[in-house]
Tab-separated table of C-alpha atoms in Angstrom:
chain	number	residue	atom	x	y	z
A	1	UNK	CA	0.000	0.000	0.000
A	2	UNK	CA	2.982	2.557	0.590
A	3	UNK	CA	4.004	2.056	-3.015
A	4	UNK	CA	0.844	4.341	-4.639
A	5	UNK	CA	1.659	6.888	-1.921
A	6	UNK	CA	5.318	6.907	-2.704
A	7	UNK	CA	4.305	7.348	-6.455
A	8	UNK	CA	1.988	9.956	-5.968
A	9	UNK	CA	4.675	11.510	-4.041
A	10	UNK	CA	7.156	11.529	-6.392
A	11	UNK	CA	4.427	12.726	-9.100
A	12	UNK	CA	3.283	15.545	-7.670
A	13	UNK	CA	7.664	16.350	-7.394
A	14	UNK	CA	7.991	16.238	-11.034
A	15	UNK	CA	4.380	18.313	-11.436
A	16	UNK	CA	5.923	21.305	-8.866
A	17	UNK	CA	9.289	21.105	-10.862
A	18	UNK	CA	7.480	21.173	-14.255
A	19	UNK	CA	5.553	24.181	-13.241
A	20	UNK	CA	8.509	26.189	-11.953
A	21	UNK	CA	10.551	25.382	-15.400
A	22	UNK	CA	7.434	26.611	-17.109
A	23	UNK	CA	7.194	30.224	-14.849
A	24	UNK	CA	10.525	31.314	-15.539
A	25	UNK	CA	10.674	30.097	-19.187
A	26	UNK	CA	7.788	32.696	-19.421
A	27	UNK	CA	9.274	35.015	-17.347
A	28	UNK	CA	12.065	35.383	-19.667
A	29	UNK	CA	9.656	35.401	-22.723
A	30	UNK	CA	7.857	38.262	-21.388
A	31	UNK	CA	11.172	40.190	-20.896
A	32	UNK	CA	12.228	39.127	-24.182
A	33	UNK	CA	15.338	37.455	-23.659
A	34	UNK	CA	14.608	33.819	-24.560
A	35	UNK	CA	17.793	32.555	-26.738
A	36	UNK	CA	15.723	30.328	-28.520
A	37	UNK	CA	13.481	32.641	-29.586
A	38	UNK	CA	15.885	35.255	-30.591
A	39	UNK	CA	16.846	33.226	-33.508
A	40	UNK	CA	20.406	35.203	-34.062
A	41	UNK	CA	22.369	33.274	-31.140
A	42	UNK	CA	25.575	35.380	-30.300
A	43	UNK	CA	23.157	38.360	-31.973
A	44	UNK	CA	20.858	38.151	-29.091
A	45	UNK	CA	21.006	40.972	-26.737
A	46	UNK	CA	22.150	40.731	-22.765
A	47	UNK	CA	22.776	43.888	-21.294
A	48	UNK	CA	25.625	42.316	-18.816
A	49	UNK	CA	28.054	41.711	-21.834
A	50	UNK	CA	26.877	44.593	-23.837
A	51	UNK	CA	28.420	47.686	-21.543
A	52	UNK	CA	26.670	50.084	-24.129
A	53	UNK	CA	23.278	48.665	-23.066
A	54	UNK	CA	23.320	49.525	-19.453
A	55	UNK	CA	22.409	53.238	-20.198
A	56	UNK	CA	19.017	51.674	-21.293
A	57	UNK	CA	17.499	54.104	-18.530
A	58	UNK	CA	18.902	57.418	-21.114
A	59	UNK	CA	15.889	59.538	-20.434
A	60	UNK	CA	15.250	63.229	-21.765
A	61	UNK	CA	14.371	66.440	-19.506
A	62	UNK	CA	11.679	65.541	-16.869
A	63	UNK	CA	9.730	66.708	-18.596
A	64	UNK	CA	11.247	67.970	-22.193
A	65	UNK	CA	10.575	71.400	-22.259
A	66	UNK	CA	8.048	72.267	-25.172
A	67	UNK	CA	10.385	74.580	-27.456
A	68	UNK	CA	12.687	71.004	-27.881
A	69	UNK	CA	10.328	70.189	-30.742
A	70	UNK	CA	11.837	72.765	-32.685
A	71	UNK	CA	10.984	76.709	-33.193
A	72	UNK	CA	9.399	78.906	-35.809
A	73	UNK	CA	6.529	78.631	-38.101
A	74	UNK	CA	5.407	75.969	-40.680
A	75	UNK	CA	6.713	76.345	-44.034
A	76	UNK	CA	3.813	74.238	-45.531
A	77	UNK	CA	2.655	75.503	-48.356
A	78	UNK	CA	0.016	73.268	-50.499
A	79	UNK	CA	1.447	74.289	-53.930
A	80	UNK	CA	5.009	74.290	-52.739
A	81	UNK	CA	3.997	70.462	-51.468
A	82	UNK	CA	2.676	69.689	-55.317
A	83	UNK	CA	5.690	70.380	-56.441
A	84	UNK	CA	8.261	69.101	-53.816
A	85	UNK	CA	6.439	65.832	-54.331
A	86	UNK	CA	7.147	65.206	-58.085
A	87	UNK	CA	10.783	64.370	-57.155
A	88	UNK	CA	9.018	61.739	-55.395
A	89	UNK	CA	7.071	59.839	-58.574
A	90	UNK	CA	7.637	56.940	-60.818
A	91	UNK	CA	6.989	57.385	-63.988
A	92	UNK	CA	4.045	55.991	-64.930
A	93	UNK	CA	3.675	52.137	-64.683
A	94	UNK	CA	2.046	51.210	-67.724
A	95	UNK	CA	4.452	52.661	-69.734
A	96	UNK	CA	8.069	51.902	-70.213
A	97	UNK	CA	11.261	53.493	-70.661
A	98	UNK	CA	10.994	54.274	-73.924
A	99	UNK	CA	7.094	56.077	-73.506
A	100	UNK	CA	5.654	53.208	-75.128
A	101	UNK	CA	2.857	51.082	-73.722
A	102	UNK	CA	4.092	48.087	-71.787
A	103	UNK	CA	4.006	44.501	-73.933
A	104	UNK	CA	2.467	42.391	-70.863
A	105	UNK	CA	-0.286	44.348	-70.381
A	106	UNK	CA	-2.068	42.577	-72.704
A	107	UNK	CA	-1.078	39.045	-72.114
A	108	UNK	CA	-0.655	36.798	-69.061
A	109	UNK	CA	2.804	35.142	-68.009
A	110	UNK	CA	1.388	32.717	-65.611
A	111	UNK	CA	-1.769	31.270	-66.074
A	112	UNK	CA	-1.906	30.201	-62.112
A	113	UNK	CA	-2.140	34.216	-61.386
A	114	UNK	CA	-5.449	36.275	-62.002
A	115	UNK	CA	-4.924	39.297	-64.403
A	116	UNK	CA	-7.113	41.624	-65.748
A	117	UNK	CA	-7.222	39.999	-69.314
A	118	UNK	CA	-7.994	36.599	-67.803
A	119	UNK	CA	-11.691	35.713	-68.007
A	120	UNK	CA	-11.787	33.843	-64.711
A	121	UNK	CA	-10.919	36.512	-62.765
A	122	UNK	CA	-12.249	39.687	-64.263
A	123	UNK	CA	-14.882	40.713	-66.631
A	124	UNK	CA	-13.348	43.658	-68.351
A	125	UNK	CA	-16.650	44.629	-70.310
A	126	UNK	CA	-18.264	45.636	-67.220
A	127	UNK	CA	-15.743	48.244	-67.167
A	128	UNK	CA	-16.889	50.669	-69.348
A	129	UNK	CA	-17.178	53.197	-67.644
A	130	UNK	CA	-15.375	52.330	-64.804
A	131	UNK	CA	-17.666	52.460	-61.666
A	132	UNK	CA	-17.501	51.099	-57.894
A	133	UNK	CA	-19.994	49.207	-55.892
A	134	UNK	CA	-19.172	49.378	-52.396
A	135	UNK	CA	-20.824	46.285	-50.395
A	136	UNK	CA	-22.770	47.342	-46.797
A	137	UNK	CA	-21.135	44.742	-44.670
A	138	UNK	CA	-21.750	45.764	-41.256
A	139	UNK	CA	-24.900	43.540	-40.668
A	140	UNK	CA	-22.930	40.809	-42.357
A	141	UNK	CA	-19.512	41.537	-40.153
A	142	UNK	CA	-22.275	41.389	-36.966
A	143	UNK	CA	-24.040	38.157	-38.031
A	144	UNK	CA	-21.183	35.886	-38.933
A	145	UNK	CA	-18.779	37.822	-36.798
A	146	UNK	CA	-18.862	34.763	-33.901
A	147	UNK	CA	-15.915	32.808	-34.141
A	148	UNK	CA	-13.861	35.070	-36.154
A	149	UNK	CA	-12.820	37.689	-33.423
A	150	UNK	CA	-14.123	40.810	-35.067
A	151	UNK	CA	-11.974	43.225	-33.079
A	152	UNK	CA	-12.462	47.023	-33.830
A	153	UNK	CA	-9.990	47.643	-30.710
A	154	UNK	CA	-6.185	47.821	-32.669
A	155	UNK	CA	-7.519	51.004	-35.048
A	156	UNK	CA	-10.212	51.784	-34.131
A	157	UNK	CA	-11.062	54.872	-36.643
A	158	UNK	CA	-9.811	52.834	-39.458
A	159	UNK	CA	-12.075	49.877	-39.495
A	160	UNK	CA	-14.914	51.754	-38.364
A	161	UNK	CA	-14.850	54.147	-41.754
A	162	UNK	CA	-14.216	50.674	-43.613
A	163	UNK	CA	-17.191	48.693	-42.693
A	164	UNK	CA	-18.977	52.375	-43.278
A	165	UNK	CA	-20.469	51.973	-46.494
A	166	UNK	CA	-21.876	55.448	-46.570
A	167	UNK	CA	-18.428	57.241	-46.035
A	168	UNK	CA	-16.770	54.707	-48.720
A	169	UNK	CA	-19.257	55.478	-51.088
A	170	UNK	CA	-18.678	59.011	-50.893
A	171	UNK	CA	-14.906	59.218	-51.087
A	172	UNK	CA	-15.038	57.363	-54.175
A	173	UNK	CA	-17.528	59.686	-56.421
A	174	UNK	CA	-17.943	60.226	-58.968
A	175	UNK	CA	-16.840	56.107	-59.719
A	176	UNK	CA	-19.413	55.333	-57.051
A	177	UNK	CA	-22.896	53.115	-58.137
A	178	UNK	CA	-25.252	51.339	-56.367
A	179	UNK	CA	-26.057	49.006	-59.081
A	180	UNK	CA	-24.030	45.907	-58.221
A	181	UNK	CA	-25.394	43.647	-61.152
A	182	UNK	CA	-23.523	46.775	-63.689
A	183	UNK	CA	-20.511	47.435	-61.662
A	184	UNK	CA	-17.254	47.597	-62.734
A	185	UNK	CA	-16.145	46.545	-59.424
A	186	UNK	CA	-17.088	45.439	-56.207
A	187	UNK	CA	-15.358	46.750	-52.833
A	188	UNK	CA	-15.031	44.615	-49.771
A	189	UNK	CA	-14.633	47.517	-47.160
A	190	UNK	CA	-15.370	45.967	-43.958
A	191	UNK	CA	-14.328	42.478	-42.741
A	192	UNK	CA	-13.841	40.157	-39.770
A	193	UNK	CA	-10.730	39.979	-39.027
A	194	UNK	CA	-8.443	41.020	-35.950
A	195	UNK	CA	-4.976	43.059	-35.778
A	196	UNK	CA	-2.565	39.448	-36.318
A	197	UNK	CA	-5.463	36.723	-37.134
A	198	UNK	CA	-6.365	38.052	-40.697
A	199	UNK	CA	-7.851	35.608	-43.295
A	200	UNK	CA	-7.395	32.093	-42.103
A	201	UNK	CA	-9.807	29.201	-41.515
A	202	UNK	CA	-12.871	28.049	-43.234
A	203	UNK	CA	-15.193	30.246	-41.153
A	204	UNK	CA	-13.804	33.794	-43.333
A	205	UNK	CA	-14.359	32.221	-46.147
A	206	UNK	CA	-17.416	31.080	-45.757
A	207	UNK	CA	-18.037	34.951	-45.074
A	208	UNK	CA	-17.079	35.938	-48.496
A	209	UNK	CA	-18.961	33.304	-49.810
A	210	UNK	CA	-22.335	35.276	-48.373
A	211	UNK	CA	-21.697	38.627	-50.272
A	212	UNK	CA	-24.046	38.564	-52.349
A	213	UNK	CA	-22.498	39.130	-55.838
A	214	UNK	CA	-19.062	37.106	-54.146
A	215	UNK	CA	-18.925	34.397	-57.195
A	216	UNK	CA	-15.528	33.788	-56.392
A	217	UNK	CA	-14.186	37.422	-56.014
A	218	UNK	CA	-14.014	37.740	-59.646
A	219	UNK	CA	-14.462	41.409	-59.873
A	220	UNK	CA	-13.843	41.988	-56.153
A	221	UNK	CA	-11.762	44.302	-54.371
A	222	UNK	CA	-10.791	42.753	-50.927
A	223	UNK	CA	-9.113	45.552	-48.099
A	224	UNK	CA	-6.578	43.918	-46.086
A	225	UNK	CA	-4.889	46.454	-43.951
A	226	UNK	CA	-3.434	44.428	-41.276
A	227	UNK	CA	0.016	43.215	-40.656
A	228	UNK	CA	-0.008	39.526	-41.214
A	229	UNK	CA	-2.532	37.026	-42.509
A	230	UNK	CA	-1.571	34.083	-40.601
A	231	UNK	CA	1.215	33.059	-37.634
A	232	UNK	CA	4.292	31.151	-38.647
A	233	UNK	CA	4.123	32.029	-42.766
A	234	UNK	CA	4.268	34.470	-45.459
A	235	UNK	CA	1.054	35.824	-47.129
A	236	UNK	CA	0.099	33.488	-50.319
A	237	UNK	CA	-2.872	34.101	-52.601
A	238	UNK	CA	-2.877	30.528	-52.898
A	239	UNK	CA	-4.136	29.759	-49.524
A	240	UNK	CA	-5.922	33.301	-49.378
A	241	UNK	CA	-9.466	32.781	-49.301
A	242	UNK	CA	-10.254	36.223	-51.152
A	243	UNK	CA	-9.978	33.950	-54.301
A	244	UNK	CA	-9.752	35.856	-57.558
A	245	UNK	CA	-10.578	39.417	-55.983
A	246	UNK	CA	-7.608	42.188	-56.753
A	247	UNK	CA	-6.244	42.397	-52.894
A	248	UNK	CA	-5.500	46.232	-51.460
A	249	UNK	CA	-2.713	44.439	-49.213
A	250	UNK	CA	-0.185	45.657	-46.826
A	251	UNK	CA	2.481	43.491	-45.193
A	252	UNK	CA	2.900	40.868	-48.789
A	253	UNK	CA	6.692	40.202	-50.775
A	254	UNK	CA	6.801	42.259	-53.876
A	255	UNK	CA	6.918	39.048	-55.837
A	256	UNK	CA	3.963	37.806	-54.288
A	257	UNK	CA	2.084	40.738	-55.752
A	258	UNK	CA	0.123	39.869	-59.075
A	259	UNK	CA	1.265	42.022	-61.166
A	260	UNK	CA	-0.734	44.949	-62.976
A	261	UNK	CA	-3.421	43.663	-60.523
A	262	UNK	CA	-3.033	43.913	-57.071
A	263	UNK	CA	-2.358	47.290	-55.234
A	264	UNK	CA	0.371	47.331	-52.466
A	265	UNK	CA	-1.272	49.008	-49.482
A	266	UNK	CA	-0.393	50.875	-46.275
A	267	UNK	CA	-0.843	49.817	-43.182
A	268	UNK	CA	-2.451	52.608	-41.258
A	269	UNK	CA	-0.675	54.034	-38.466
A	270	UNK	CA	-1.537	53.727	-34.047
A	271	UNK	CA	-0.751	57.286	-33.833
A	272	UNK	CA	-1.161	60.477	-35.630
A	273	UNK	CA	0.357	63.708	-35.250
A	274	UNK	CA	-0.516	67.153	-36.076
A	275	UNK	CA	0.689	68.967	-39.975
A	276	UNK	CA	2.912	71.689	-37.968
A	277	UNK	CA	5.060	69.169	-36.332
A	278	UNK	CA	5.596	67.825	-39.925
A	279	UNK	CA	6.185	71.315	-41.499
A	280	UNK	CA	8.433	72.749	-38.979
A	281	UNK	CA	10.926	75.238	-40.033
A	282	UNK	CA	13.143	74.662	-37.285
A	283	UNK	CA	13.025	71.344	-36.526
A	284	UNK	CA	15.276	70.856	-33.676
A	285	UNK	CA	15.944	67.404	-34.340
A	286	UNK	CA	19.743	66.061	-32.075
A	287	UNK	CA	19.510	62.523	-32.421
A	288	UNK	CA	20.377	60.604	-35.033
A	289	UNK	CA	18.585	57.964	-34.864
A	290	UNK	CA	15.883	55.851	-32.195
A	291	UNK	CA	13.563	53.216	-31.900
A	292	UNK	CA	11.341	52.138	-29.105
A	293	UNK	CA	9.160	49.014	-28.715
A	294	UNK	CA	8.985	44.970	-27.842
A	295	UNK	CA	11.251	42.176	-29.860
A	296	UNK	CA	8.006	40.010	-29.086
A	297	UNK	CA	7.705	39.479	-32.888
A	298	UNK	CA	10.450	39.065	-35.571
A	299	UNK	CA	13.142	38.997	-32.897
A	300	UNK	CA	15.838	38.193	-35.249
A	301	UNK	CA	15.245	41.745	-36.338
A	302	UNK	CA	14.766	43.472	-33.520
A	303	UNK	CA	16.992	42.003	-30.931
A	304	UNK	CA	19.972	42.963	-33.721
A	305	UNK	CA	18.983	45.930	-33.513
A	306	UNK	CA	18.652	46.649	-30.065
A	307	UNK	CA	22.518	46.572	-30.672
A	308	UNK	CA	22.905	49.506	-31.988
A	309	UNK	CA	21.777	51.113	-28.770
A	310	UNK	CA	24.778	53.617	-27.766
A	311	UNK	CA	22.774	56.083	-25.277
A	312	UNK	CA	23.823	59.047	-26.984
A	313	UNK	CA	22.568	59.802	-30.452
A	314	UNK	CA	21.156	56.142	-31.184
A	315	UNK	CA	18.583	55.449	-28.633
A	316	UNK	CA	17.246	52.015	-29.179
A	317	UNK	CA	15.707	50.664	-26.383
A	318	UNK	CA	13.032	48.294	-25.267
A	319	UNK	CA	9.749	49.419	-23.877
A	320	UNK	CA	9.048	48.119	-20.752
A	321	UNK	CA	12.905	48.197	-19.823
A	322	UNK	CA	12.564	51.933	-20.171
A	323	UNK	CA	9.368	53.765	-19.464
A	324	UNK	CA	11.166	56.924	-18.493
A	325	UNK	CA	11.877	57.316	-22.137
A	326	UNK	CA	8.637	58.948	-23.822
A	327	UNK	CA	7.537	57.474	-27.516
A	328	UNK	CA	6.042	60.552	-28.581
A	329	UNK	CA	8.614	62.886	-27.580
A	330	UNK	CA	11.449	60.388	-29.511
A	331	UNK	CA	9.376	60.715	-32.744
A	332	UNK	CA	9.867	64.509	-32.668
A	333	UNK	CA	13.478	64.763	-31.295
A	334	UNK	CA	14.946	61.898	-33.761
A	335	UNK	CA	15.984	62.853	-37.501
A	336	UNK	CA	15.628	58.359	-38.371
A	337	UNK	CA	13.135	56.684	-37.123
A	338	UNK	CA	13.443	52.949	-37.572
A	339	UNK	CA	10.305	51.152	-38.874
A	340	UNK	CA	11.721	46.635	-38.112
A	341	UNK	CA	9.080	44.811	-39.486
A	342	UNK	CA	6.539	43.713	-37.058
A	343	UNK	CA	3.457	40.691	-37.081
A	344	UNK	CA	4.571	40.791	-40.949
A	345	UNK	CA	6.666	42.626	-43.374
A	346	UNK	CA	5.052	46.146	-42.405
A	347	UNK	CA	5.086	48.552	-39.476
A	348	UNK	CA	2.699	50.854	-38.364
A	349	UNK	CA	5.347	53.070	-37.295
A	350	UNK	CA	6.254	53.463	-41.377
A	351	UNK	CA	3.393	55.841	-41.722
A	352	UNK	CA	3.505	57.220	-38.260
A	353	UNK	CA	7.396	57.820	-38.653
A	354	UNK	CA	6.359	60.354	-41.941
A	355	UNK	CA	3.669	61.601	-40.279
A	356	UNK	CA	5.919	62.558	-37.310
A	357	UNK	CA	8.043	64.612	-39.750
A	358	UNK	CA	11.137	62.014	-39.524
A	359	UNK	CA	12.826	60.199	-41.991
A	360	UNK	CA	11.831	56.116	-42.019
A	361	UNK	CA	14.917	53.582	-41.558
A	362	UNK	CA	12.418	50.644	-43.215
A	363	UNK	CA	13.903	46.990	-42.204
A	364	UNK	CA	12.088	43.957	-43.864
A	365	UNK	CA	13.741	42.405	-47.234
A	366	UNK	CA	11.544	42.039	-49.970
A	367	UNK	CA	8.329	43.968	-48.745
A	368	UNK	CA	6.279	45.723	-51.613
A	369	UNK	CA	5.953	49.496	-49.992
A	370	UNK	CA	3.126	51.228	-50.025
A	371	UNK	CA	2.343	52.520	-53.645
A	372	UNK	CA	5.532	51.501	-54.750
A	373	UNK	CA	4.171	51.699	-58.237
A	374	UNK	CA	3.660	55.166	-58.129
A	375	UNK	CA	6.035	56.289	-55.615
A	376	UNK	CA	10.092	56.396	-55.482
A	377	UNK	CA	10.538	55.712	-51.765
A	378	UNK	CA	14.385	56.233	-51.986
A	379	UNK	CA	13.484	60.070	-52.348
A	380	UNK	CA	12.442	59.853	-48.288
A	381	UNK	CA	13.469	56.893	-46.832
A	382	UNK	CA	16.001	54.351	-46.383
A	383	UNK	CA	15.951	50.645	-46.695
A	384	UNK	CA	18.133	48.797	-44.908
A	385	UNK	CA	18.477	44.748	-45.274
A	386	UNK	CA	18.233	42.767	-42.495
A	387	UNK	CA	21.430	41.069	-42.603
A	388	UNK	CA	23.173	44.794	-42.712
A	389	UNK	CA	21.457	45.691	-39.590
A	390	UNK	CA	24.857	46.673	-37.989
A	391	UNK	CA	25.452	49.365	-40.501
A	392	UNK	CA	23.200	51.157	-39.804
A	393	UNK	CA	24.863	54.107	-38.005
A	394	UNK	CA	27.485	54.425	-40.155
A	395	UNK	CA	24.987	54.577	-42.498
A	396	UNK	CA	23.221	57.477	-40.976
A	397	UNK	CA	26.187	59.663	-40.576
A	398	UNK	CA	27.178	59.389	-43.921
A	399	UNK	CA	24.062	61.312	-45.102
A	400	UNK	CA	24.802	64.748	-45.336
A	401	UNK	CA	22.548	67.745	-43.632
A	402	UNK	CA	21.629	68.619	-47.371
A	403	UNK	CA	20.225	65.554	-48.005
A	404	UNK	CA	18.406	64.871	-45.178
A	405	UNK	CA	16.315	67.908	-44.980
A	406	UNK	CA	15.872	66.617	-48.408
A	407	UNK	CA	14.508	63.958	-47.446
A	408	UNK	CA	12.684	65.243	-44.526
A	409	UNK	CA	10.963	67.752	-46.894
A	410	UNK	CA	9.776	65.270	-49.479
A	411	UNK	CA	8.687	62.917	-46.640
A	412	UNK	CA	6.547	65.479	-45.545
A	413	UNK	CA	4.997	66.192	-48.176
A	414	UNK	CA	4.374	62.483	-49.810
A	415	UNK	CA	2.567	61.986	-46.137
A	416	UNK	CA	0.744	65.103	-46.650
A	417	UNK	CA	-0.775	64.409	-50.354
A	418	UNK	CA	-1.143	60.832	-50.087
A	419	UNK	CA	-1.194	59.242	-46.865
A	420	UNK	CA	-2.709	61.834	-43.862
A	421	UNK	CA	-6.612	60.436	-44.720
A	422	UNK	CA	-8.048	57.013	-45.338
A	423	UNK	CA	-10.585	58.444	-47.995
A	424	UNK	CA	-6.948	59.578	-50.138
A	425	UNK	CA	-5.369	56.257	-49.945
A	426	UNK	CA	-8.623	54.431	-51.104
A	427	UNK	CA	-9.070	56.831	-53.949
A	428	UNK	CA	-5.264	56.538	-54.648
A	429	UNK	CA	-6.013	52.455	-54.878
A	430	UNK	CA	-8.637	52.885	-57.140
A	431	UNK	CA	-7.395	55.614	-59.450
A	432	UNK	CA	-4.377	52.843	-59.853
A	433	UNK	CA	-7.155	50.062	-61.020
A	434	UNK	CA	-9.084	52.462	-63.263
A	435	UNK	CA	-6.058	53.298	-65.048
A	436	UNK	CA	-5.197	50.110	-65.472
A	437	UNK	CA	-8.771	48.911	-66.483
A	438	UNK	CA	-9.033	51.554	-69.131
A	439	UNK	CA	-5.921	50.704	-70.277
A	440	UNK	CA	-6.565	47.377	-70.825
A	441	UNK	CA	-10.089	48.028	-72.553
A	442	UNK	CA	-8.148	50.773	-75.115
A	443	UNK	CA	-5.340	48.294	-75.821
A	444	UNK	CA	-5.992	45.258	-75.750
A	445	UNK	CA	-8.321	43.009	-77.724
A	446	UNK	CA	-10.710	41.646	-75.219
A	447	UNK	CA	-13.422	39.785	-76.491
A	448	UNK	CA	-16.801	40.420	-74.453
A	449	UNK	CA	-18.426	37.722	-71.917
C-alpha cells in the first residue's frame, strides 16, 4: 500500500518542478530574452556583456521642455507640397522606358495568377465606364462575426470608416454606383478579421462566400490592412481565401504581388500627429537615430537591432525596460526613425514615422511598400536589409545635412498628399485600377463575356 503513496509523491515532485521550469521560461519570454526565440544566437542581446546597453534608462528632460520640438513657423505651403512631391514619382507604370505602352499588359505570363485579361478573374466589359460598388457589410460583419474575433480595438477609426459603407461610397464619387449587377467593381470595405489573425480558416471564407455578388471574387476588391494574414508564414494568394478578388494588401513580398493587378497598401498608423510638427521650419531634431518598442515578434530583427543602442545619439531601447523614455517625444526629437518589421513585413510606425516629420529607416527584405508603383521611396526613406542591420549608423552619418532635410521635406509632403486620410489612400487604390482597367479596354483586344 505505501508504493501508490510513494508514487503519488514523487508525481506531484515532477508536477511542482514542471511548473517552476514553465514560470521562468515565461518570465524570460515576457522580458524578451529567450535565446531560442531570438533566432540570431551570439546576436541576441544581454545587457551584462553589452556595456553600451546599461544606459538603457537614457531619459530626456523631466519633462522635455516644449520649445525642444523645434521653433518657428510651418513652411507648408500646399502648392510648394505639389511640387516638392514630383521628385518623389515613378513614372508611370504602364508605360516603359521608352514612352511606349508596356508589352504584358495585354497578355498573361502565368496562367496560375489572375490578371485583368484573364476571363476567370475579371470581366473587363463591365468596365466601361469604370464604376464602384461598395458592399454594406456591417450587418454581415455582426451576423457571422462569432468565431472570427471581429476586433475594432487595434484602429479603431480605421475599421470603423471601412465597414462604413456610406463614407466609402462618398470618397469614391464620382466612380461610385449602387447598381451591383452593372458594376465595374465590387469593394469589400469591412471584414472580420483582428490586428494578427487576418484571413485564415474556413469560417472567413465562408463569409465571403455570403456577399451577395461574391462568385468567387471575380471582380472583387478585398481591403486587407493588417500586418499579417496568418502566424508562422508568409502571405500566399494561394491559400488566401479572397480567391480571384484584386487584394489592397499591406504586409505581402513584392513578388507575391500579381502584377498589374493587385495594389500594395499601407498599413495605417496607431498614432497620428498634427501637420505643424511635420512642417516645422526649425526642426530641432539632435539625435540621429531611435527606436522604441517589444522584440516580441520578428526577434531576429529586432533584438539585432537593439545593438545599436549607444545612449547618446542612437537610442534604441526596449519598452518596458525603459518607461522613463517617452515614444512621442522620440518621434519629434529623432531625424531616423526605424520602422523593423513587425506581425509581418510592415510597421505601423512606417506611416507614423512620416507623419511625425522624420525620416523612415524601413527593415524587412523584400516587402512591396506602399504605392511603390507610383512612388520612389528612396526620395524619403532608407531601406536597410536585415542582414546589414549593424550598418546602420554608419549609415546614418554618412548622409549629409543637405540631403536629409531633403529627405525630410519630401517625406513630408508624400505623407501630406497621399497618406494623412483614409478616404486619399482608397481613392489613390482605385485611381491605380481604373487606369489600369481603361488601359486594358483601349489596348488590348478583349473579347466580351
Amino acid at each position: 500500500r505505501a508504493a501508490p503513496g510513494a508514487a503519488m509523491r514523487t508525481q506531484a515532485w515532477v508536477w511542482a518542478w514542471a511548473w517552476a521550469v514553465l514560470i521562468l521560461w515565461g518570465a524570460g519570454v515576457q522580458a524578451g530574452d529567450d535565446p531560442a526565440e531570438a533566432e540570431d544566437g551570439p546576436n541576441s542581446v544581454d545587457a551584462e556583456s553589452q556595456p553600451e546597453l546599461r544606459r538603457m534608462d537614457f531619459a530626456p528632460p523631466d519633462p522635455p521642455p516644449p520649445v525642444s520640438v523645434g521653433t518657428g513657423a510651418s513652411w507648408y505651403d500646399p502648392e510648394l507640397c505639389k511640387r516638392v512631391v514630383k521628385q518623389a514619382l515613378k513614372p508611370p507604370e504602364l508605360f516603359g522606358k521608352d514612352g511606349k505602352l508596356r508589352t504584358d499588359l495585354c497578355t498573361s505570363t502565368d496562367r496560375n495568377k489572375c490578371s485583368l485579361i484573364s476571363p476567370k478573374c475579371f470581366n473587363i466589359s463591365r468596365c466601361t465606364p469604370f464604376s464602384v460598388y461598395v458592399y454594406k457589410v456591417t450587418d454581415s460583419t455582426k451576423r457571422w462575426g462569432n468565431g472570427l474575433s471581429v476586433k475594432f480595438e487595434d484602429t479603431v477609426a480605421y475599421n470603423a470608416y471601412m465597414s462604413d459603407a456610406a463614407k466609402l461610397s462618398a470618397s469614391i464619387y464620382p466612380y461610385y454606383t449602387d447598381n451591383a449587377e452593372k458594376a465595374c467593381v465590387l469593394l469589400v470595405g469591412g471584414f472580420p478579421t483582428t490586428m494578427n489573425g487576418v484571413f485564415r480558416g474556413q469560417k472567413t471564407t465562408r463569409w465571403f462566400s455570403k456577399l451577395a455578388h461574391w462568385n468567387k471574387g471575380r471582380n472583387h476588391i478585398v481591403m486587407d490592412t493588417h500586418d499579417k494574414w496568418s502566424y508562422g508564414s508568409e502571405f500566399s494568394y494561394a491559400a488566401h481565401p479572397i480567391g480571384q478578388a484584386i487584394a489592397f494588401k499591406s504586409s505581402v513580398r513584392s513578388h507575391g504581388q500579381r502584377k498589374l493587378y493587385d495594389v500594395p497598401f499601407a498599413l495605417p498608423p496607431m498614432q497620428k500627429y498634427d501637420q505643424a510638427q511635420r512642417f516645422l521650419r526649425h526642426p530641432n531634431r539632435t539625435l540621429l537615430g531611435c527606436w522604441k518598442g517589444e522584440p516580441i515578434t520578428c526577434k531576429r530583427v529586432r533584438f539585432r537591432l537593439l545593438r545599436i543602442h549607444n545612449g547618446r545619439d542612437l537610442i534604441v531601447v526596449q519598452t518596458k525596460r525603459s518607461p522613463k523614455i517617452d515614444y512621442h517625444w522620440l518621434m519629434r526629437t529623432c531625424k531616423f526613425v526605424f520602422a523593423p518589421r513587425g506581425f509581418g513585413l510592415h510597421s505601423f510606425r512606417l506611416l507614423e514615422i512620416l507623419g511625425a516629420g522624420a525620416v523612415p529607416v524601413f527593415i524587412a527584405d523584400g516587402a512591396a511598400l506602399p504605392f511603390q508603383h507610383k512612388l520612389d521611396w528612396s526620395k524619403f526613406s532608407l531601406h536597410i536589409s536585415e542582414a546589414k542591420i549593424m550598418t546602420i549608423p554608419s549609415v546614418l552619418r554618412s548622409i549629409s545635412p543637405e540631403r536629409y532635410a531633403e529627405m525630410q521635406r519630401i517625406g513630408a509632403c508624400v505623407y501630406e498628399t497621399f497618406f494623412k486620410e483614409i478616404q486619399t489612400m482608397l481613392l489613390l487604390a482605385l485611381e491605380t485600377v481604373r487606369e489600369r482597367v481603361e488601359a486594358v479596354v483601349k489596348h488590348c483586344n478583349i473579347p466580351a463575356q
